PDB file of C-alpha atoms in Angstrom:
ATOM      1  CA  GLU A  33       1.427  28.432  -5.783  1.00  0.00           C
ATOM      2  CA  PRO A  34       2.703  24.591  -5.857  1.00  0.00           C
ATOM      3  CA  GLU A  35       0.444  23.036  -3.931  1.00  0.00           C
ATOM      4  CA  VAL A  36       0.219  18.769  -3.080  1.00  0.00           C
ATOM      5  CA  THR A  37      -2.131  16.928  -5.512  1.00  0.00           C
ATOM      6  CA  GLN A  38      -3.916  13.896  -4.762  1.00  0.00           C
ATOM      7  CA  THR A  39      -5.649  11.379  -6.726  1.00  0.00           C
ATOM      8  CA  PRO A  40      -8.635   9.983  -6.895  1.00  0.00           C
ATOM      9  CA  SER A  41     -10.832  12.244  -4.731  1.00  0.00           C
ATOM     10  CA  HIS A  42     -12.941   9.956  -4.315  1.00  0.00           C
ATOM     11  CA  GLN A  43     -12.326   6.167  -4.156  1.00  0.00           C
ATOM     12  CA  VAL A  44     -15.421   3.599  -3.270  1.00  0.00           C
ATOM     13  CA  THR A  45     -13.702  -0.699  -3.040  1.00  0.00           C
ATOM     14  CA  GLN A  46     -14.891  -3.262  -1.775  1.00  0.00           C
ATOM     15  CA  MET A  47     -13.842  -4.673   1.852  1.00  0.00           C
ATOM     16  CA  GLY A  48     -11.309  -6.948   1.612  1.00  0.00           C
ATOM     17  CA  GLN A  49      -9.378  -5.597  -1.928  1.00  0.00           C
ATOM     18  CA  GLU A  50      -6.390  -3.517  -2.523  1.00  0.00           C
ATOM     19  CA  VAL A  51      -6.595   0.276  -2.450  1.00  0.00           C
ATOM     20  CA  ILE A  52      -3.884   2.323  -3.966  1.00  0.00           C
ATOM     21  CA  LEU A  53      -4.025   6.268  -3.090  1.00  0.00           C
ATOM     22  CA  ARG A  54      -1.767   8.903  -4.778  1.00  0.00           C
ATOM     23  CA  CYS A  55      -0.178  11.751  -4.186  1.00  0.00           C
ATOM     24  CA  VAL A  56       2.235  14.422  -6.006  1.00  0.00           C
ATOM     25  CA  PRO A  57       4.014  16.445  -3.888  1.00  0.00           C
ATOM     26  CA  ILE A  58       5.793  19.515  -4.007  1.00  0.00           C
ATOM     27  CA  SER A  59       7.867  19.345  -5.670  1.00  0.00           C
ATOM     28  CA  ASN A  60      11.579  20.547  -4.104  1.00  0.00           C
ATOM     29  CA  HIS A  61      10.179  19.044  -0.795  1.00  0.00           C
ATOM     30  CA  LEU A  62      11.740  16.147   0.809  1.00  0.00           C
ATOM     31  CA  TYR A  63       9.648  14.855   3.356  1.00  0.00           C
ATOM     32  CA  PHE A  64       5.806  12.979   2.752  1.00  0.00           C
ATOM     33  CA  TYR A  65       3.868  12.145   4.978  1.00  0.00           C
ATOM     34  CA  TRP A  66       0.248  10.320   5.174  1.00  0.00           C
ATOM     35  CA  TYR A  67      -2.656  11.270   7.410  1.00  0.00           C
ATOM     36  CA  ARG A  68      -5.809   9.950   7.778  1.00  0.00           C
ATOM     37  CA  GLN A  69      -9.368  12.081   9.114  1.00  0.00           C
ATOM     38  CA  ILE A  70     -12.457   9.904  10.070  1.00  0.00           C
ATOM     39  CA  LEU A  71     -15.331  11.928   9.848  1.00  0.00           C
ATOM     40  CA  GLY A  72     -16.120  13.977  12.205  1.00  0.00           C
ATOM     41  CA  GLN A  73     -13.105  13.665  14.146  1.00  0.00           C
ATOM     42  CA  LYS A  74      -9.297  15.061  14.341  1.00  0.00           C
ATOM     43  CA  VAL A  75      -6.337  14.398  11.486  1.00  0.00           C
ATOM     44  CA  GLU A  76      -4.269  11.492  12.503  1.00  0.00           C
ATOM     45  CA  PHE A  77      -0.941  10.988  11.440  1.00  0.00           C
ATOM     46  CA  LEU A  78       0.227   7.510   9.691  1.00  0.00           C
ATOM     47  CA  VAL A  79       3.252   7.419   8.488  1.00  0.00           C
ATOM     48  CA  SER A  80       6.479  10.088   7.353  1.00  0.00           C
ATOM     49  CA  PHE A  81       8.563   8.909   4.539  1.00  0.00           C
ATOM     50  CA  TYR A  82      12.572  10.557   3.474  1.00  0.00           C
ATOM     51  CA  ASN A  83      14.971   9.368   1.970  1.00  0.00           C
ATOM     52  CA  ASN A  84      13.056   6.458   0.448  1.00  0.00           C
ATOM     53  CA  GLU A  85      12.408   5.185   3.794  1.00  0.00           C
ATOM     54  CA  ILE A  86      10.009   5.352   6.426  1.00  0.00           C
ATOM     55  CA  SER A  87      10.974   7.257   9.342  1.00  0.00           C
ATOM     56  CA  GLU A  88       8.285   7.029  11.725  1.00  0.00           C
ATOM     57  CA  LYS A  89       4.478   5.620  11.790  1.00  0.00           C
ATOM     58  CA  SER A  90       1.952   5.373  13.970  1.00  0.00           C
ATOM     59  CA  GLU A  91       0.062   2.132  15.612  1.00  0.00           C
ATOM     60  CA  ILE A  92      -2.391   3.117  12.828  1.00  0.00           C
ATOM     61  CA  PHE A  93       0.059   1.791  10.055  1.00  0.00           C
ATOM     62  CA  ASP A  94       0.267  -1.769  10.285  1.00  0.00           C
ATOM     63  CA  ASP A  95       1.005  -4.583   8.095  1.00  0.00           C
ATOM     64  CA  GLN A  96      -1.899  -4.271   5.487  1.00  0.00           C
ATOM     65  CA  PHE A  97      -0.433  -0.623   4.533  1.00  0.00           C
ATOM     66  CA  SER A  98       2.608   0.860   2.656  1.00  0.00           C
ATOM     67  CA  VAL A  99       3.878   3.677   1.332  1.00  0.00           C
ATOM     68  CA  GLU A 100       6.037   4.247  -1.917  1.00  0.00           C
ATOM     69  CA  ARG A 101       7.776   6.717  -4.021  1.00  0.00           C
ATOM     70  CA  PRO A 102       7.911   4.881  -7.081  1.00  0.00           C
ATOM     71  CA  ASP A 103       9.230   7.564  -9.399  1.00  0.00           C
ATOM     72  CA  GLY A 104      10.680  11.221  -8.560  1.00  0.00           C
ATOM     73  CA  SER A 105       6.887  12.791  -8.257  1.00  0.00           C
ATOM     74  CA  ASN A 106       4.774  10.327  -6.976  1.00  0.00           C
ATOM     75  CA  PHE A 107       4.213   9.139  -3.519  1.00  0.00           C
ATOM     76  CA  THR A 108       1.045   6.267  -3.145  1.00  0.00           C
ATOM     77  CA  LEU A 109      -0.551   4.212   0.329  1.00  0.00           C
ATOM     78  CA  LYS A 110      -1.700   1.198  -0.515  1.00  0.00           C
ATOM     79  CA  ILE A 111      -3.949  -0.582   1.836  1.00  0.00           C
ATOM     80  CA  ARG A 112      -3.581  -4.412   1.284  1.00  0.00           C
ATOM     81  CA  SER A 113      -7.006  -5.719   2.510  1.00  0.00           C
ATOM     82  CA  THR A 114      -9.463  -2.865   3.639  1.00  0.00           C
ATOM     83  CA  LYS A 115     -11.758  -2.825   6.355  1.00  0.00           C
ATOM     84  CA  LEU A 116     -14.957  -1.058   6.920  1.00  0.00           C
ATOM     85  CA  GLU A 117     -12.807   1.042   9.652  1.00  0.00           C
ATOM     86  CA  ASP A 118     -10.391   2.072   7.001  1.00  0.00           C
ATOM     87  CA  SER A 119     -13.236   4.742   5.548  1.00  0.00           C
ATOM     88  CA  ALA A 120     -11.886   8.074   5.687  1.00  0.00           C
ATOM     89  CA  MET A 121     -10.442  11.298   4.360  1.00  0.00           C
ATOM     90  CA  TYR A 122      -6.931  10.561   3.725  1.00  0.00           C
ATOM     91  CA  PHE A 123      -4.166  13.410   3.291  1.00  0.00           C
ATOM     92  CA  CYS A 124      -1.298  13.316   1.839  1.00  0.00           C
ATOM     93  CA  ALA A 125       1.540  16.145   3.098  1.00  0.00           C
ATOM     94  CA  SER A 126       4.792  17.099   2.575  1.00  0.00           C
ATOM     95  CA  SER A 127       7.344  19.773   3.233  1.00  0.00           C
ATOM     96  CA  THR A 128      11.397  20.645   2.598  1.00  0.00           C
ATOM     97  CA  GLY A 129      12.482  19.489   6.341  1.00  0.00           C
ATOM     98  CA  THR A 130      11.129  18.571  10.176  1.00  0.00           C
ATOM     99  CA  GLY A 131      10.417  21.463  12.777  1.00  0.00           C
ATOM    100  CA  GLY A 132      10.165  24.855  12.957  1.00  0.00           C
ATOM    101  CA  ASN A 133       9.570  26.993  10.219  1.00  0.00           C
ATOM    102  CA  GLN A 134       9.242  23.778   7.726  1.00  0.00           C
ATOM    103  CA  PRO A 135       4.894  23.421   7.517  1.00  0.00           C
ATOM    104  CA  GLN A 136       3.280  20.311   6.095  1.00  0.00           C
ATOM    105  CA  HIS A 137       1.345  21.125   3.593  1.00  0.00           C
ATOM    106  CA  PHE A 138      -1.445  19.562   2.713  1.00  0.00           C
ATOM    107  CA  GLY A 139      -3.760  17.767  -0.608  1.00  0.00           C
ATOM    108  CA  ASP A 140      -7.531  18.002  -0.612  1.00  0.00           C
ATOM    109  CA  GLY A 141      -7.363  14.354   0.466  1.00  0.00           C
ATOM    110  CA  THR A 142      -9.266  11.341  -0.701  1.00  0.00           C
ATOM    111  CA  ARG A 143     -12.606   9.890   0.411  1.00  0.00           C
ATOM    112  CA  LEU A 144     -12.208   6.557   0.650  1.00  0.00           C
ATOM    113  CA  SER A 145     -15.428   4.645   1.012  1.00  0.00           C
ATOM    114  CA  ILE A 146     -15.707   0.447   1.955  1.00  0.00           C
ATOM    115  CA  LEU A 147     -18.436  -0.722   0.953  1.00  0.00           C
TER     116      LEU A 147
ATOM    117  CA  GLY B  64       0.236  12.448  28.335  1.00  0.00           C
ATOM    118  CA  GLU B  65       0.002  14.283  24.975  1.00  0.00           C
ATOM    119  CA  SER B  66      -2.894  16.078  23.939  1.00  0.00           C
ATOM    120  CA  VAL B  67      -3.444  19.198  21.768  1.00  0.00           C
ATOM    121  CA  GLY B  68      -7.013  20.354  21.960  1.00  0.00           C
ATOM    122  CA  LEU B  69      -8.992  23.359  21.502  1.00  0.00           C
ATOM    123  CA  HIS B  70     -11.430  24.907  24.224  1.00  0.00           C
ATOM    124  CA  LEU B  71     -14.639  25.070  22.345  1.00  0.00           C
ATOM    125  CA  PRO B  72     -16.050  22.927  19.439  1.00  0.00           C
ATOM    126  CA  THR B  73     -17.736  26.434  17.632  1.00  0.00           C
ATOM    127  CA  LEU B  74     -17.361  29.543  17.253  1.00  0.00           C
ATOM    128  CA  SER B  75     -20.084  32.373  16.009  1.00  0.00           C
ATOM    129  CA  VAL B  76     -18.966  35.775  15.631  1.00  0.00           C
ATOM    130  CA  GLN B  77     -20.069  38.803  13.078  1.00  0.00           C
ATOM    131  CA  GLU B  78     -18.847  39.805  10.078  1.00  0.00           C
ATOM    132  CA  GLY B  79     -15.714  42.615  10.401  1.00  0.00           C
ATOM    133  CA  ASP B  80     -15.454  41.458  14.095  1.00  0.00           C
ATOM    134  CA  ASN B  81     -12.212  39.975  15.874  1.00  0.00           C
ATOM    135  CA  SER B  82     -11.956  35.958  16.078  1.00  0.00           C
ATOM    136  CA  ILE B  83     -10.086  34.264  18.785  1.00  0.00           C
ATOM    137  CA  ILE B  84      -9.586  30.553  18.889  1.00  0.00           C
ATOM    138  CA  ASN B  85      -7.831  28.801  21.799  1.00  0.00           C
ATOM    139  CA  CYS B  86      -5.996  25.813  22.027  1.00  0.00           C
ATOM    140  CA  ALA B  87      -4.059  24.134  25.173  1.00  0.00           C
ATOM    141  CA  TYR B  88      -1.788  21.825  24.858  1.00  0.00           C
ATOM    142  CA  SER B  89       0.136  19.271  27.245  1.00  0.00           C
ATOM    143  CA  ASN B  90       3.383  18.346  25.758  1.00  0.00           C
ATOM    144  CA  SER B  91       6.054  20.610  27.362  1.00  0.00           C
ATOM    145  CA  ALA B  92       8.415  19.039  24.885  1.00  0.00           C
ATOM    146  CA  SER B  93       6.563  20.933  22.064  1.00  0.00           C
ATOM    147  CA  ASP B  94       8.615  23.155  20.301  1.00  0.00           C
ATOM    148  CA  TYR B  95       6.795  23.972  17.025  1.00  0.00           C
ATOM    149  CA  PHE B  96       3.037  24.910  16.661  1.00  0.00           C
ATOM    150  CA  ILE B  97       0.981  25.502  13.494  1.00  0.00           C
ATOM    151  CA  TRP B  98      -2.790  26.961  12.710  1.00  0.00           C
ATOM    152  CA  TYR B  99      -4.390  25.480   9.885  1.00  0.00           C
ATOM    153  CA  LYS B 100      -7.607  26.251   8.367  1.00  0.00           C
ATOM    154  CA  GLN B 101      -9.657  23.267   6.725  1.00  0.00           C
ATOM    155  CA  GLU B 102     -13.037  24.432   4.546  1.00  0.00           C
ATOM    156  CA  SER B 103     -15.701  21.706   3.366  1.00  0.00           C
ATOM    157  CA  GLY B 104     -14.058  19.206   1.175  1.00  0.00           C
ATOM    158  CA  LYS B 105     -10.046  20.611   1.301  1.00  0.00           C
ATOM    159  CA  GLY B 106      -7.207  19.869   3.233  1.00  0.00           C
ATOM    160  CA  PRO B 107      -5.499  21.527   6.241  1.00  0.00           C
ATOM    161  CA  GLN B 108      -4.205  24.934   4.667  1.00  0.00           C
ATOM    162  CA  PHE B 109      -1.560  26.132   6.813  1.00  0.00           C
ATOM    163  CA  ILE B 110      -2.408  29.306   8.284  1.00  0.00           C
ATOM    164  CA  ILE B 111       0.412  30.849  10.831  1.00  0.00           C
ATOM    165  CA  ASP B 112       3.113  28.854  12.810  1.00  0.00           C
ATOM    166  CA  ILE B 113       5.190  29.419  16.041  1.00  0.00           C
ATOM    167  CA  ARG B 114       8.501  27.863  17.794  1.00  0.00           C
ATOM    168  CA  SER B 115       8.360  27.789  21.169  1.00  0.00           C
ATOM    169  CA  ASN B 116      11.250  30.150  21.493  1.00  0.00           C
ATOM    170  CA  MET B 117       8.662  32.854  20.371  1.00  0.00           C
ATOM    171  CA  ASP B 118       5.286  34.072  22.453  1.00  0.00           C
ATOM    172  CA  LYS B 119       3.902  36.094  19.289  1.00  0.00           C
ATOM    173  CA  ARG B 120       3.989  35.910  15.676  1.00  0.00           C
ATOM    174  CA  GLN B 121       2.026  37.947  13.309  1.00  0.00           C
ATOM    175  CA  GLY B 122       0.990  37.437   9.658  1.00  0.00           C
ATOM    176  CA  GLN B 123      -1.744  38.934   7.070  1.00  0.00           C
ATOM    177  CA  ARG B 124      -5.001  39.679   9.633  1.00  0.00           C
ATOM    178  CA  VAL B 125      -3.964  36.847  12.022  1.00  0.00           C
ATOM    179  CA  THR B 126      -2.008  36.811  14.716  1.00  0.00           C
ATOM    180  CA  VAL B 127      -0.873  33.046  16.811  1.00  0.00           C
ATOM    181  CA  LEU B 128      -0.292  33.865  20.668  1.00  0.00           C
ATOM    182  CA  LEU B 129       2.087  31.540  22.536  1.00  0.00           C
ATOM    183  CA  ASN B 130       1.652  31.267  26.298  1.00  0.00           C
ATOM    184  CA  LYS B 131       4.213  28.356  27.504  1.00  0.00           C
ATOM    185  CA  THR B 132       3.337  29.115  30.948  1.00  0.00           C
ATOM    186  CA  VAL B 133      -0.073  27.677  30.620  1.00  0.00           C
ATOM    187  CA  LYS B 134       0.722  25.722  27.864  1.00  0.00           C
ATOM    188  CA  HIS B 135      -1.999  27.815  25.447  1.00  0.00           C
ATOM    189  CA  LEU B 136      -2.045  28.988  22.087  1.00  0.00           C
ATOM    190  CA  SER B 137      -4.297  31.226  20.555  1.00  0.00           C
ATOM    191  CA  LEU B 138      -5.262  32.183  17.100  1.00  0.00           C
ATOM    192  CA  GLN B 139      -6.451  35.818  16.484  1.00  0.00           C
ATOM    193  CA  ILE B 140      -8.048  36.658  13.027  1.00  0.00           C
ATOM    194  CA  ALA B 141      -8.914  40.308  12.724  1.00  0.00           C
ATOM    195  CA  ALA B 142     -12.040  41.790  11.115  1.00  0.00           C
ATOM    196  CA  THR B 143     -13.087  38.758  10.195  1.00  0.00           C
ATOM    197  CA  GLN B 144     -15.284  37.622   6.929  1.00  0.00           C
ATOM    198  CA  PRO B 145     -17.415  34.867   5.484  1.00  0.00           C
ATOM    199  CA  GLY B 146     -14.628  33.827   3.672  1.00  0.00           C
ATOM    200  CA  ASP B 147     -12.744  32.974   7.164  1.00  0.00           C
ATOM    201  CA  SER B 148     -15.623  30.401   7.913  1.00  0.00           C
ATOM    202  CA  ALA B 149     -14.248  26.715   8.481  1.00  0.00           C
ATOM    203  CA  VAL B 150     -12.873  24.230  10.876  1.00  0.00           C
ATOM    204  CA  TYR B 151      -9.915  25.279  12.599  1.00  0.00           C
ATOM    205  CA  PHE B 152      -6.869  23.332  13.788  1.00  0.00           C
ATOM    206  CA  CYS B 153      -4.419  23.793  15.949  1.00  0.00           C
ATOM    207  CA  ALA B 154      -0.848  20.877  15.173  1.00  0.00           C
ATOM    208  CA  GLU B 155       2.141  20.759  17.490  1.00  0.00           C
ATOM    209  CA  ASN B 156       5.251  19.234  16.344  1.00  0.00           C
ATOM    210  CA  LYS B 157       8.486  18.630  19.235  1.00  0.00           C
ATOM    211  CA  ASP B 158      11.403  17.813  16.722  1.00  0.00           C
ATOM    212  CA  ASP B 159      10.476  14.969  14.801  1.00  0.00           C
ATOM    213  CA  TYR B 160       8.087  13.940  12.016  1.00  0.00           C
ATOM    214  CA  LYS B 161       4.568  13.900  12.552  1.00  0.00           C
ATOM    215  CA  LEU B 162       1.973  16.855  13.821  1.00  0.00           C
ATOM    216  CA  SER B 163      -0.446  16.350  16.546  1.00  0.00           C
ATOM    217  CA  PHE B 164      -3.890  17.792  15.967  1.00  0.00           C
ATOM    218  CA  GLY B 165      -5.942  19.351  18.272  1.00  0.00           C
ATOM    219  CA  ALA B 166     -10.119  17.875  17.647  1.00  0.00           C
ATOM    220  CA  GLY B 167     -10.725  21.680  16.010  1.00  0.00           C
ATOM    221  CA  THR B 168     -12.634  24.747  16.080  1.00  0.00           C
ATOM    222  CA  THR B 169     -15.307  25.117  13.726  1.00  0.00           C
ATOM    223  CA  VAL B 170     -16.177  29.434  13.102  1.00  0.00           C
ATOM    224  CA  THR B 171     -19.345  30.496  11.816  1.00  0.00           C
ATOM    225  CA  VAL B 172     -19.211  34.041   9.961  1.00  0.00           C
ATOM    226  CA  ARG B 173     -22.423  35.579  10.727  1.00  0.00           C
ATOM    227  CA  ALA B 174     -22.847  38.762   7.979  1.00  0.00           C
TER     228      ALA B 174
END
């Protein structure tokens, strides 16, 4: 069964440094997403991406965050200058469409630790 | 306001028994609901979904019930197995891009 893959599984970065999290969505999916989950909390939406542009973003997704689809298979999340509070699990997801009967499928995440 | 939440943070169930996990939502505009299972160190795994024009949907050993009158969603797992131990999240969508997740219920299956 096709799946979303994310790399690296764990990223340790010094505060203030830039970090890029990588995702390979399911190949025939057209919608891509990033979510985060702070330890012990619920999963929070960050951003959705369709047709090479951001379609929706949350308040969390401020100017320090950006997303890119640099080629036909990868989808990346960049945090420009990391803060301690950016420490979390970051999940990539993809779907064939939006809304009913087109569920988002998630990768296993990247654990980001900011020191 | 908008929120998706679960009634109980933990559920302990005997192996072989049926499990019922509950979720309350407050946004009557939501029209699509999904249950996800998250095992330790893994991402949310799709279990089953339901649209707001339905009140019940069945999968393999799982059933989702939707009561729009009281804005309540439940996941029933038949003959619970040790592999069902995980955190279960309900999520809602109102015909936009984002999913709003509830806080999760940790299910522990006793042998």
